[in-house]
PDB file of C-alpha atoms in Angstrom:
ATOM      1  CA  MET A   1     -55.601 118.024 -10.073  1.00 81.00           C
ATOM      2  CA  ALA A   2     -58.437 119.940  -8.496  1.00 92.00           C
ATOM      3  CA  PRO A   3     -61.496 118.642  -6.616  1.00 94.00           C
ATOM      4  CA  ARG A   4     -63.620 119.146  -9.730  1.00 96.00           C
ATOM      5  CA  ASP A   5     -61.350 116.717 -11.607  1.00 95.00           C
ATOM      6  CA  ALA A   6     -61.983 114.001  -9.016  1.00 96.00           C
ATOM      7  CA  GLU A   7     -65.691 114.778  -9.047  1.00 97.00           C
ATOM      8  CA  ALA A   8     -65.771 114.370 -12.838  1.00 97.00           C
ATOM      9  CA  VAL A   9     -64.049 110.976 -12.624  1.00 96.00           C
ATOM     10  CA  LEU A  10     -66.479 109.739  -9.973  1.00 97.00           C
ATOM     11  CA  ALA A  11     -69.480 111.202 -11.824  1.00 98.00           C
ATOM     12  CA  ALA A  12     -68.403 109.246 -14.919  1.00 98.00           C
ATOM     13  CA  GLY A  13     -68.892 106.065 -12.921  1.00 98.00           C
ATOM     14  CA  TRP A  14     -65.316 105.211 -11.987  1.00 97.00           C
ATOM     15  CA  PRO A  15     -64.859 103.822  -8.462  1.00 97.00           C
ATOM     16  CA  GLU A  16     -62.850 105.749  -5.889  1.00 96.00           C
ATOM     17  CA  GLN A  17     -60.157 103.038  -5.990  1.00 93.00           C
ATOM     18  CA  ALA A  18     -59.583 103.729  -9.704  1.00 94.00           C
ATOM     19  CA  LEU A  19     -59.140 107.425  -8.969  1.00 95.00           C
ATOM     20  CA  TYR A  20     -56.723 106.616  -6.133  1.00 93.00           C
ATOM     21  CA  ASP A  21     -54.725 104.270  -8.375  1.00 88.00           C
ATOM     22  CA  ALA A  22     -54.519 106.807 -11.210  1.00 91.00           C
ATOM     23  CA  VAL A  23     -53.353 109.573  -8.872  1.00 92.00           C
ATOM     24  CA  ALA A  24     -50.807 107.262  -7.214  1.00 88.00           C
ATOM     25  CA  VAL A  25     -49.356 106.143 -10.559  1.00 85.00           C
ATOM     26  CA  ALA A  26     -49.144 109.702 -11.903  1.00 91.00           C
ATOM     27  CA  ALA A  27     -47.542 111.005  -8.701  1.00 92.00           C
ATOM     28  CA  LEU A  28     -45.067 108.137  -8.538  1.00 86.00           C
ATOM     29  CA  TYR A  29     -43.915 108.550 -12.111  1.00 87.00           C
ATOM     30  CA  ASN A  30     -43.740 112.337 -11.805  1.00 95.00           C
ATOM     31  CA  PHE A  31     -41.519 111.928  -8.746  1.00 93.00           C
ATOM     32  CA  MET A  32     -39.352 109.220 -10.300  1.00 89.00           C
ATOM     33  CA  ASN A  33     -38.821 111.165 -13.531  1.00 92.00           C
ATOM     34  CA  ARG A  34     -37.748 114.269 -11.608  1.00 95.00           C
ATOM     35  CA  LEU A  35     -35.465 112.239  -9.338  1.00 92.00           C
ATOM     36  CA  VAL A  36     -33.809 110.343 -12.188  1.00 92.00           C
ATOM     37  CA  GLU A  37     -33.359 113.435 -14.360  1.00 94.00           C
ATOM     38  CA  GLY A  38     -32.229 115.602 -11.443  1.00 96.00           C
ATOM     39  CA  LEU A  39     -29.581 113.117 -10.340  1.00 95.00           C
ATOM     40  CA  GLY A  40     -28.488 112.366 -13.891  1.00 95.00           C
ATOM     41  CA  ILE A  41     -29.172 108.649 -13.523  1.00 90.00           C
ATOM     42  CA  ARG A  42     -28.648 106.686 -16.723  1.00 92.00           C
ATOM     43  CA  ALA A  43     -29.360 103.048 -17.556  1.00 91.00           C
ATOM     44  CA  GLU A  44     -28.508 100.628 -20.320  1.00 94.00           C
ATOM     45  CA  ALA A  45     -31.038  99.449 -22.899  1.00 94.00           C
ATOM     46  CA  ASP A  46     -31.328  96.007 -21.261  1.00 95.00           C
ATOM     47  CA  TYR A  47     -32.591  97.619 -18.046  1.00 90.00           C
ATOM     48  CA  PHE A  48     -35.362  99.405 -19.943  1.00 89.00           C
ATOM     49  CA  ALA A  49     -36.274  96.189 -21.756  1.00 94.00           C
ATOM     50  CA  ALA A  50     -36.561  94.322 -18.438  1.00 90.00           C
ATOM     51  CA  ALA A  51     -38.584  97.152 -16.881  1.00 86.00           C
ATOM     52  CA  GLY A  52     -40.931  97.126 -19.877  1.00 90.00           C
ATOM     53  CA  ARG A  53     -41.465  93.378 -19.557  1.00 91.00           C
ATOM     54  CA  ARG A  54     -42.138  93.731 -15.821  1.00 87.00           C
ATOM     55  CA  LEU A  55     -44.685  96.479 -16.464  1.00 88.00           C
ATOM     56  CA  HIS A  56     -46.351  94.419 -19.199  1.00 93.00           C
ATOM     57  CA  GLU A  57     -46.564  91.320 -17.006  1.00 91.00           C
ATOM     58  CA  SER A  58     -47.529  92.937 -13.694  1.00 86.00           C
ATOM     59  CA  GLY A  59     -48.892  96.388 -14.529  1.00 85.00           C
ATOM     60  CA  TYR A  60     -48.692  99.455 -12.307  1.00 77.00           C
ATOM     61  CA  ALA A  61     -50.573  97.774  -9.459  1.00 77.00           C
ATOM     62  CA  ALA A  62     -47.564  95.547  -8.768  1.00 76.00           C
ATOM     63  CA  MET A  63     -45.298  98.569  -8.365  1.00 76.00           C
ATOM     64  CA  ILE A  64     -47.783 100.281  -6.070  1.00 77.00           C
ATOM     65  CA  ALA A  65     -47.975  97.111  -3.969  1.00 80.00           C
ATOM     66  CA  MET A  66     -44.182  96.782  -3.947  1.00 77.00           C
ATOM     67  CA  LEU A  67     -43.929 100.302  -2.525  1.00 80.00           C
ATOM     68  CA  GLY A  68     -46.548  99.544   0.117  1.00 83.00           C
ATOM     69  CA  LEU A  69     -49.059 102.044  -1.273  1.00 77.00           C
ATOM     70  CA  ALA A  70     -51.884  99.611  -2.026  1.00 73.00           C
ATOM     71  CA  ARG A  71     -55.086 100.112  -0.059  1.00 69.00           C
TER      72      ARG A  71
END
């Protein structure tokens, strides 16, 4: 992401908080995917089902809050 990308988001009318949230979610999932793949972590299907339900019910904002990243 470059400054011009942020400028385009803000120029389109999105609030700064939306930009912050989008960057935080993308960075978090980039990190987690690299960590999980790099360490060879595997999970059973029931874990993924539970994680999907949690995401559906609470969204990404809940995870950001859980990690203490909410502003």
